[in-house]
XYZ file of C-alpha atoms in Angstrom:
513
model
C 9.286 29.647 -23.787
C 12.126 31.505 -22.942
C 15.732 30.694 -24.626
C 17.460 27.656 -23.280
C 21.305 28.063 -21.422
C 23.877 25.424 -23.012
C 22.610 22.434 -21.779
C 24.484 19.802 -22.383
C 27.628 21.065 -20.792
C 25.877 22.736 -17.380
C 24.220 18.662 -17.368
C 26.256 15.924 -18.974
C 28.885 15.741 -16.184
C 26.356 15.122 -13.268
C 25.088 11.892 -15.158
C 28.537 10.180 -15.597
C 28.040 7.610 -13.330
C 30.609 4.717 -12.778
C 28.848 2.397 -10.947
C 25.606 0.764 -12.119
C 22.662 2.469 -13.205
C 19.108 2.708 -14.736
C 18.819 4.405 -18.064
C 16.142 6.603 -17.997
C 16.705 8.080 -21.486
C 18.642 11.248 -23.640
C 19.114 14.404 -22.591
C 17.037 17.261 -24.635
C 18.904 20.670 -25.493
C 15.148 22.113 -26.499
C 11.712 20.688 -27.725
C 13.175 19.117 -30.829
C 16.996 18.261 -29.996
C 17.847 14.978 -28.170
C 21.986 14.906 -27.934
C 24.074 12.505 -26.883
C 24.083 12.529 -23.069
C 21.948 9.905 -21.417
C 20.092 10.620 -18.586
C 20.120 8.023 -15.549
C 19.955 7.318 -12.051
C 22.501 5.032 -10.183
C 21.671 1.712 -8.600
C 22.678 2.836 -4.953
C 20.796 5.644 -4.640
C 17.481 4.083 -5.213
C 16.675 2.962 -1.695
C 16.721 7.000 -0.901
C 13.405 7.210 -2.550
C 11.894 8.962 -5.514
C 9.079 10.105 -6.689
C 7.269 9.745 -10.572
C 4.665 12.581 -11.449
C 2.248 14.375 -13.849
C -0.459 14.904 -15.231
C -3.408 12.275 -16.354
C -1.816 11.110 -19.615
C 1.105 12.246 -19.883
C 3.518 9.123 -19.231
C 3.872 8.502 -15.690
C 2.800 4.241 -16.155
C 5.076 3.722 -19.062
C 7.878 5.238 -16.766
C 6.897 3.191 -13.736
C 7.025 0.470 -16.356
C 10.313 1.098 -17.250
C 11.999 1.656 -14.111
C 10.193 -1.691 -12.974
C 12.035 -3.561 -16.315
C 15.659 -2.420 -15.517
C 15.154 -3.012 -11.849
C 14.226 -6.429 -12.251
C 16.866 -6.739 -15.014
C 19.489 -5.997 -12.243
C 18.265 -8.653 -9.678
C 16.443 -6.048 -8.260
C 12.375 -7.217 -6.923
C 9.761 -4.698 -7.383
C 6.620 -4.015 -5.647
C 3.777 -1.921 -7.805
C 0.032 -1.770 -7.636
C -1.392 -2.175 -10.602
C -4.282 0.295 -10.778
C -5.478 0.532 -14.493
C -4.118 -3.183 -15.072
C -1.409 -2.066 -17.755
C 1.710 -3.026 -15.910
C 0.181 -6.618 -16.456
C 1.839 -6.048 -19.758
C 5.250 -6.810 -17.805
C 4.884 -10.316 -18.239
C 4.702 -10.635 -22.196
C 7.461 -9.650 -24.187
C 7.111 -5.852 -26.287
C 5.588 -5.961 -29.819
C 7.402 -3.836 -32.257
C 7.511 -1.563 -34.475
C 8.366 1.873 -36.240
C 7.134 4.377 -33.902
C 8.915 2.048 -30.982
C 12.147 2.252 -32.862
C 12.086 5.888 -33.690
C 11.689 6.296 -30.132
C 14.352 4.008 -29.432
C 16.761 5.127 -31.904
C 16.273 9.033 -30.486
C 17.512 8.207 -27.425
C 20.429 5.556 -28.082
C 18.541 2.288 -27.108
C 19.181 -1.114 -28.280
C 15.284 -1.876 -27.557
C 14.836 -5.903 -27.645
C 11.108 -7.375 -26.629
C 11.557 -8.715 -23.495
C 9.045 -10.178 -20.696
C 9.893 -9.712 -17.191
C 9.011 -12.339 -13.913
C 5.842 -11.587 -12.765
C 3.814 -12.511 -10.034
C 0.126 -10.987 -9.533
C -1.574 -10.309 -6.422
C -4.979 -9.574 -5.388
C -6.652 -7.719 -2.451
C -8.644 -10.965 -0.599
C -8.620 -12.567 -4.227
C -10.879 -10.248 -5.337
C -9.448 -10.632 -8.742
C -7.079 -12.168 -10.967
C -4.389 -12.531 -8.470
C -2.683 -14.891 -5.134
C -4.934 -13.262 -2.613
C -3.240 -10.863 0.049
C -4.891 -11.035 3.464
C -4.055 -9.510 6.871
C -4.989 -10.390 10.100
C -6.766 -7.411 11.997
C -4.328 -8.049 14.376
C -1.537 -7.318 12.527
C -2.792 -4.500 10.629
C -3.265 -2.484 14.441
C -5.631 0.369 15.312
C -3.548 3.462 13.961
C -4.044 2.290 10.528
C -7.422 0.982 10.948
C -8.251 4.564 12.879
C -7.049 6.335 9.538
C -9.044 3.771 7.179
C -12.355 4.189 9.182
C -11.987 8.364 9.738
C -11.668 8.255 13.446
C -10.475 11.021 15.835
C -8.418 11.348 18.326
C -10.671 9.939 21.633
C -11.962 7.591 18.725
C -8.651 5.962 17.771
C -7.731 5.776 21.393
C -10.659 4.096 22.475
C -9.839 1.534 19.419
C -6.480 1.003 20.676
C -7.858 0.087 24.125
C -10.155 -2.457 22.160
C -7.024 -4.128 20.787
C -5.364 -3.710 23.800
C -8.194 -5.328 25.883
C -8.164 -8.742 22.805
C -4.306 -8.929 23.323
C -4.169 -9.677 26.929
C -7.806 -11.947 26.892
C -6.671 -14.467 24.716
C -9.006 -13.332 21.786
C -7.244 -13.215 18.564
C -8.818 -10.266 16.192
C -8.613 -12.197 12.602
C -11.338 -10.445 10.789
C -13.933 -7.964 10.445
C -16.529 -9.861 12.595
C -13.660 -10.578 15.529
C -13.382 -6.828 16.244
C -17.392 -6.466 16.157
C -17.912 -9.184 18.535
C -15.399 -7.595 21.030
C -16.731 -4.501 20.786
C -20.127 -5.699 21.176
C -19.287 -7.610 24.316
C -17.320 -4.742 25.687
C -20.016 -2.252 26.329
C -22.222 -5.555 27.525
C -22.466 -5.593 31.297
C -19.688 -7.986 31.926
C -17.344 -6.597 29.240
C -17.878 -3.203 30.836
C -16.901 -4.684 34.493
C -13.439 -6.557 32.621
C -12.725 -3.164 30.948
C -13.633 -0.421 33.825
C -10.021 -0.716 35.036
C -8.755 -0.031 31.938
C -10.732 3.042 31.021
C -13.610 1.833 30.079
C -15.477 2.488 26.392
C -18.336 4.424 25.718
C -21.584 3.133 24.066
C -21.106 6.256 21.592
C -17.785 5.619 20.686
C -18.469 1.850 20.398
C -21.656 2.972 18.182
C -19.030 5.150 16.094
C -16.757 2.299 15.750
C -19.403 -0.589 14.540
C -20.842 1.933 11.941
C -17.899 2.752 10.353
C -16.945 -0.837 10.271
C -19.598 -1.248 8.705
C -18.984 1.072 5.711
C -15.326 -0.387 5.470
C -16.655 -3.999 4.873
C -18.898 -2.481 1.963
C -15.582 -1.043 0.265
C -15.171 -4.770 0.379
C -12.522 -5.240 2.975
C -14.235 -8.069 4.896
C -12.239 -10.430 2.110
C -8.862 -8.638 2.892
C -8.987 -9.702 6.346
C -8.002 -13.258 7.563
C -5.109 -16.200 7.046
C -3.204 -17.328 5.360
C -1.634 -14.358 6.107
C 0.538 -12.322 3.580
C 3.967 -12.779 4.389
C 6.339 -9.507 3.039
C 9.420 -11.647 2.433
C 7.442 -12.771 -0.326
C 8.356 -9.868 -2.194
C 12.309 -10.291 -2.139
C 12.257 -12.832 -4.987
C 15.000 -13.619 -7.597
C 13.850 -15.614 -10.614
C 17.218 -16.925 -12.646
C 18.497 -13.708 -11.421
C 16.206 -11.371 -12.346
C 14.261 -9.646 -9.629
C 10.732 -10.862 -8.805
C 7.932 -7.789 -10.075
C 4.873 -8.266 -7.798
C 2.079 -6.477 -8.633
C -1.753 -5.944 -7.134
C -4.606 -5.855 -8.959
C -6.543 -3.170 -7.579
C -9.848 -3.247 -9.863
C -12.440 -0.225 -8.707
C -10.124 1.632 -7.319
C -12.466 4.491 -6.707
C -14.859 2.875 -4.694
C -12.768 1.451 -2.281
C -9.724 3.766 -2.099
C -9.572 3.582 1.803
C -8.640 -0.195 1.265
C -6.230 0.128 -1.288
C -3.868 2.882 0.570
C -3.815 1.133 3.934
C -2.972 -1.981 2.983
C 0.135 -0.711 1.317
C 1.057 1.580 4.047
C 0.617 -1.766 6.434
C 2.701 -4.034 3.831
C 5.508 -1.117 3.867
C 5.700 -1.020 7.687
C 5.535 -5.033 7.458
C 8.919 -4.873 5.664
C 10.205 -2.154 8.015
C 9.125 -4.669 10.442
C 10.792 -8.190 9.625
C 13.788 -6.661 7.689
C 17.182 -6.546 9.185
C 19.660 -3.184 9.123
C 21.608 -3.120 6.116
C 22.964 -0.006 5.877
C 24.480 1.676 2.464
C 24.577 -1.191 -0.305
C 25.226 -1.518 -4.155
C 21.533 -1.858 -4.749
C 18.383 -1.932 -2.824
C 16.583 -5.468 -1.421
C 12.940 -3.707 -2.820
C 11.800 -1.114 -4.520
C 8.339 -0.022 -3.620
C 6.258 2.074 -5.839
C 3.241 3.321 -4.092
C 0.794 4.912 -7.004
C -2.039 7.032 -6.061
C -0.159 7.985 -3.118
C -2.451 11.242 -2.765
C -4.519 8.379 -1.309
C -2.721 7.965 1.656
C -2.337 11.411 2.754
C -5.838 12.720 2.131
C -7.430 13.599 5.323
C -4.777 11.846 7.579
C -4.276 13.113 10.972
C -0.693 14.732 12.352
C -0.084 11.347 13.830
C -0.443 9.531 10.622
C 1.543 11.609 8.566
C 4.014 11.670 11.231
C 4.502 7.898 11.278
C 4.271 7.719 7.272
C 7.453 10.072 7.312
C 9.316 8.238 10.200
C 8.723 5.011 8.402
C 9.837 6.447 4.593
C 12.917 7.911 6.422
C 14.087 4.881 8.721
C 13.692 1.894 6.137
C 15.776 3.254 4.194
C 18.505 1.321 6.135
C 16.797 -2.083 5.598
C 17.669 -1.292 1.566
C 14.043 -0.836 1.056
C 13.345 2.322 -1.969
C 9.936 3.795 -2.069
C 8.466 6.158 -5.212
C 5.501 7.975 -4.767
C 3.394 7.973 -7.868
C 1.479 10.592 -7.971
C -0.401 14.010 -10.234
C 1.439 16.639 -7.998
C 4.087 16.852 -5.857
C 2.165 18.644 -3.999
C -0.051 15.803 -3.111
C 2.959 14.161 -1.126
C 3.776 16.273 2.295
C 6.733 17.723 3.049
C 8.452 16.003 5.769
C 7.930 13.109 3.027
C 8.542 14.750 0.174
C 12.139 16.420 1.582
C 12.899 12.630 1.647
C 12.780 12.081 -1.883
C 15.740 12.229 -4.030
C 15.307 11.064 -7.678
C 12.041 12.859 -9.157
C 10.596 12.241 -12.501
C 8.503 15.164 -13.191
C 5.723 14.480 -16.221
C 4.025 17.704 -17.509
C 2.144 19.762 -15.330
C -0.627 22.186 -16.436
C -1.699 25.314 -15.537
C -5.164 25.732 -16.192
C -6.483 27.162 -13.265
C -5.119 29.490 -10.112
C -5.043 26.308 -8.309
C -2.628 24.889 -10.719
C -0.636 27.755 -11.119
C -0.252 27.869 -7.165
C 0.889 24.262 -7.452
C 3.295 24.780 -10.240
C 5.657 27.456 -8.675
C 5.400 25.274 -5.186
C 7.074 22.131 -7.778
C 9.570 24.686 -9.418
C 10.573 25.960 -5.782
C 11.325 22.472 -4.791
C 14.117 21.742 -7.456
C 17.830 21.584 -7.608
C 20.104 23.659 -9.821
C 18.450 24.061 -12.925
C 20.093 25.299 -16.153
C 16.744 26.525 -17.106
C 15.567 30.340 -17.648
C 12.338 29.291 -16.757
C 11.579 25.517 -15.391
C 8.200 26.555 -15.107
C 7.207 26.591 -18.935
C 9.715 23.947 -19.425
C 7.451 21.666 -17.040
C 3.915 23.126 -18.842
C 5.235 22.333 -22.500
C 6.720 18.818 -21.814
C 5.471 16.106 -24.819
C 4.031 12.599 -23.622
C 7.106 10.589 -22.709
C 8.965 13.688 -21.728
C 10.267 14.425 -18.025
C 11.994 16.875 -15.940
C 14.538 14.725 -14.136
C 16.921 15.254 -11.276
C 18.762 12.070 -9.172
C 20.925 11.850 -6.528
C 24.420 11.005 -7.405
C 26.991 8.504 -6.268
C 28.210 11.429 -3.373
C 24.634 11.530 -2.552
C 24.589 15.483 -4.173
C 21.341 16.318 -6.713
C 22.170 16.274 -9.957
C 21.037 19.289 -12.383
C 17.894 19.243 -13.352
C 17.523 17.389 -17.230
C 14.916 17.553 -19.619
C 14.539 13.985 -21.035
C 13.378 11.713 -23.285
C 12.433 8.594 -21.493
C 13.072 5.133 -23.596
C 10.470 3.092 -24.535
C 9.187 0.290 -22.610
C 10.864 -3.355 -23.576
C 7.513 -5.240 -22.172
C 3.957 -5.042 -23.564
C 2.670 -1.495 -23.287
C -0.458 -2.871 -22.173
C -3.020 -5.548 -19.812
C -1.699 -8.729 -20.688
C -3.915 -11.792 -21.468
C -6.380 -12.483 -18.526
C -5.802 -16.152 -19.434
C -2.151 -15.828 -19.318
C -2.452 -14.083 -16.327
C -4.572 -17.030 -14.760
C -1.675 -19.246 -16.213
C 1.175 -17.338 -14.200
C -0.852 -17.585 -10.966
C -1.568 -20.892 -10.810
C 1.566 -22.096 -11.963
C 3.149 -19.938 -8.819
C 4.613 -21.858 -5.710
C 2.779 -18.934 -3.759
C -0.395 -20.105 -5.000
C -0.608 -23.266 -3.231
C 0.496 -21.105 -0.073
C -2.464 -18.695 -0.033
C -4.908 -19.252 -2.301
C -7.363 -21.349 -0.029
C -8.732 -19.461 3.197
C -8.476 -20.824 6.221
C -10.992 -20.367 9.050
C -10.071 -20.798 12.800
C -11.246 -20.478 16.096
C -10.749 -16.544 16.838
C -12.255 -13.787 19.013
C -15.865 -14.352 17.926
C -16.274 -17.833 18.597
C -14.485 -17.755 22.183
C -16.650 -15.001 22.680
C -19.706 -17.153 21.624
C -18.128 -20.121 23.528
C -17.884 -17.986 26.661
C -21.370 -16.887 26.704
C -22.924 -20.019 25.959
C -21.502 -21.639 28.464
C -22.419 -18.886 31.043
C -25.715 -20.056 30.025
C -25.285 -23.718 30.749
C -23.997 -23.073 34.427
C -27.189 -20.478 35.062
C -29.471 -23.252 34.164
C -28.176 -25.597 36.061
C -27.911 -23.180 38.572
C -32.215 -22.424 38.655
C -34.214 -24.629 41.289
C -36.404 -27.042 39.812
C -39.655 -25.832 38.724
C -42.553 -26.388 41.458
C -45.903 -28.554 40.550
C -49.157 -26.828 39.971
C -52.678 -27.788 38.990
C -53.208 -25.086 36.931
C -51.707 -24.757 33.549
C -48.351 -23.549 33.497
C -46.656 -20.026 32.850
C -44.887 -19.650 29.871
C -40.890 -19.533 30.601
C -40.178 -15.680 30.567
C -38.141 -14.716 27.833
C -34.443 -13.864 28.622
C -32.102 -11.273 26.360
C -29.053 -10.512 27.450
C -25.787 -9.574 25.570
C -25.636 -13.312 24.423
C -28.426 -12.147 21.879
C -26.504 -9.263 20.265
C -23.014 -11.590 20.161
C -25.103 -14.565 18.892
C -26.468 -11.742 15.920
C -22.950 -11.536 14.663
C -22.175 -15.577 14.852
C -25.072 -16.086 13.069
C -24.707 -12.944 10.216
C -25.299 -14.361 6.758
C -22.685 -11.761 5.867
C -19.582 -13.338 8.190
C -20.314 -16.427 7.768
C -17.946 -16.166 4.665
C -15.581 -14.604 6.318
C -11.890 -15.801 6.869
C -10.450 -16.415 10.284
C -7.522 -17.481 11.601
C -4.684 -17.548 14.123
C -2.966 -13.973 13.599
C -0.487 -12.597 15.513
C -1.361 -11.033 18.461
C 1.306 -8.492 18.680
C 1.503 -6.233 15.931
C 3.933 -5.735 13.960
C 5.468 -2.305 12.084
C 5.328 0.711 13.525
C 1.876 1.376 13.356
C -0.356 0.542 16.370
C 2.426 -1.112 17.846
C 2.538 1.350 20.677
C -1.188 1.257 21.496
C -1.384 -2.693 21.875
């Protein structure tokens, strides 16, 4: 590595913040020299965003982890998905010991075991968690589109389909509401109800039911339903300590699809309901959205475009978001420029690939007092950053290389059972832990047809006597057989229904409804 400028003097005075602040950690003049100078990022400037990353390993959880602790420590309530179920650990106090003091006593912190107020969440209950459901309603065909890989004629031809169950009375709840309607749209009298509109194609429709398919085996058929997740929730105090909410996101990797659309929807929820708040002392939420490379990957212009719009505008209803993430790369740029406290883990260079990626990151920082940020961000230690903030002016700060404190919570899953113990001791238990299952698209639909049939049999002359033996009744198949397929599905009859909204809400899909 290259020699080091002065450090502490080109740094120290960015980081003298009067107002309150996180602590992130001490400032280090080289690889073995913490000084005095701690390293943090004020309260007020957390709602414009941030982003944590790094590679596999290299400390990225255990900062999320702390960031979540002094949030929460300031009244502030915290969102996080809990992929690899160690910010469970939140909940039970820190155990100590020497290598947690040494740590502590490099960087100037009075470290004290402490458990934080947690409450755990799980996609549809599938887990140890208060299950979080949607209606299909509510969650709109822009996301959906993006979840189930559609194009362009694709997702317009879904928005018509939501369109076409908004003004007909038939509330989309769940997987097996949106099948029915489709199913009865390319029928003969769907097809007559919709020709004004535009009409759908049976190949389209074909694409659409195959891919919905494929979504309920990520398991999404249990995310779907009432009662339906309400994102006030999440702006909890307990004895004036902000509320950490976390999801359980267990097998991740098979359903990833799942798991980065239902946080985009719960973000544009809160975009949503919130009211303008403008600049304040501290932020309402702060959202950390891990795996974020999970959002972006294949998303169309129109995606990204709304993700960006969304990130930029809810800023004003004191909402922060942090990307968590291996690259900043993996975030785009119209999001990315939005970002203005960064937490940089170490990055490696292994390949060209890397390489490419690692002068993109050093392109993308502040002042730096560095010779060369580029081996300063390939040598960093676990539990080492790169950091730069935004200050109280709203100006970057240089760029610091840290030594993040340790953790004050359990640096690891907590005990299932005492998991199990904070959930069902939760008033938000009682609230949404039963399903509830309510007349919705697919039964009016089934409703409608059946009694379609009632008035053509009453509507047939009486059958005329003969001598002979008599003709079997002809066998009749219309679309009633194909709708009456999905009523009777061993697979939705588990499913939950209910009464959703039938405009949605957030900024996604609202304009296609």
């Amino acid at each position: 590595m290259s020699e080091q400028h002065p450090i502490e003097a080109a740094v120290a005075p960015g980081y003298e913040f009067t107002g309150p602040s996180l602590e992130l950690g001490g400032l280090m003049a080289d690889a073995s020299t913490i000084t005095g100078t701690r390293v943090r990022i004020p309260l007020a400037m957390l709602n414009r965003h941030g982003l944590v990353a790094g590679a596999t390993g290299t400390g990225k959880t255990k900062t999320l982890q702390l960031l979540a602790e002094q949030l929460s420590a300031h009244g502030v309530p915290v969102f996080a998905a809990d992929v690899k179920g160690d910010l469970s650990g939140l909940a039970v106090a820190g155990e100590d010991g020497p290598r947690i003091q040494e740590r502590a006593s490099s960087v100037g912190q009075e470290w004290t075991a402490t458990a934080f107020p947690v409450e755990f969440y799980a996609l549809g209950g599938q887990g140890t968690g208060i299950p979080l459901r949607v209606t299909m309603s509510a969650f709109g065909p822009v996301l959906l589109s993006k979840v189930l890989g559609l194009n362009q004629t694709q997702e317009s031809s879904l928005g018509l389909i939501f369109h076409y169950a908004d003004t007909h009375g038939l509330p989309l709840l769940d997987l097996a509401d949106l099948r029915a309607v489709v199913h009865h749209l390319v029928s003969e009298e769907g097809k007559a109800e919709l020709k004004e509109l535009g009409g759908l194609s049976s190949a389209t429709a074909g694409v659409i039911l195959r891919e919905l398919v494929a979504f309920e085996n990520q398991g999404a058929a249990a995310f779907f339903g009432e009662p339906e997740f309400a994102s006030e929730e999440l702006l909890q105090t307990v004895e004036g300590r902000g509320l950490i909410s976390l999801v359980e996101l267990p097998e991740l990797q098979d359903r990833p699809a799942v798991f980065s659309t239902f946080l985009m929807w719960l973000l544009a929820d809160l975009f949503n309901d919130l009211p303008e708040v403008g600049d304040t002392d501290r932020p309402k939420l702060v959202f950390f959205f891990d795996e974020a490379h999970l959002l972006f990957d294949d998303a169309s212009e129109a995606f990204l475009d709304q993700v960006a719009q969304t990130v930029r505008l809810i800023r004003s209803k004191g909402v922060g978001v942090f990307f968590v993430t291996q690259q900043p790369t993996d975030v785009p740029d119209e999001v990315l420029a939005q970002l203005g406290s960064r937490v940089q883990h170490q990055l490696r260079a292994h390949t060209p690939n890397d390489a490419k990626a690692l002068r993109a990151t050093v392109a993308t920082y502040p002042t730096s007092a560095y010779d060369d940020l580029g081996a300063v961000l390939t040598s960093l230690g676990i539990g080492e950053a790169v950091v730069t903030v935004m200050d109280e002016r709203g100006a970057p700060t240089p760029v610091a290389w840290t030594m993040l404190r340790a953790p004050e919570s359990l640096m690891g899953p907590a005990d299932p059972a005492a998991m199990q113990a904070i959930v069902e001791a939760s008033p938000r238990h009682a609230r949404y832990a039963e399903a509830v299952d309510r007349d919705s698209a697919r039964e009016r639909l089934a409703a409608r047809l059946e009694e379609g049939a009632r008035k053509a049999e009453a509507e047939q002359p009486p059958a005329t006597t003969s001598k002979g033996p008599e003709a079997p009744a002809p066998q009749r198949w219309d679309e009633r057989d194909l709708v009456q397929d999905v009523v009777s599905s061993p697979v939705f009859k588990d499913f939950m229904r209910t009464a959703a909204r039938e405009i949605a809400r957030g900024v996604f899909g609202a304009g296609r409804r």
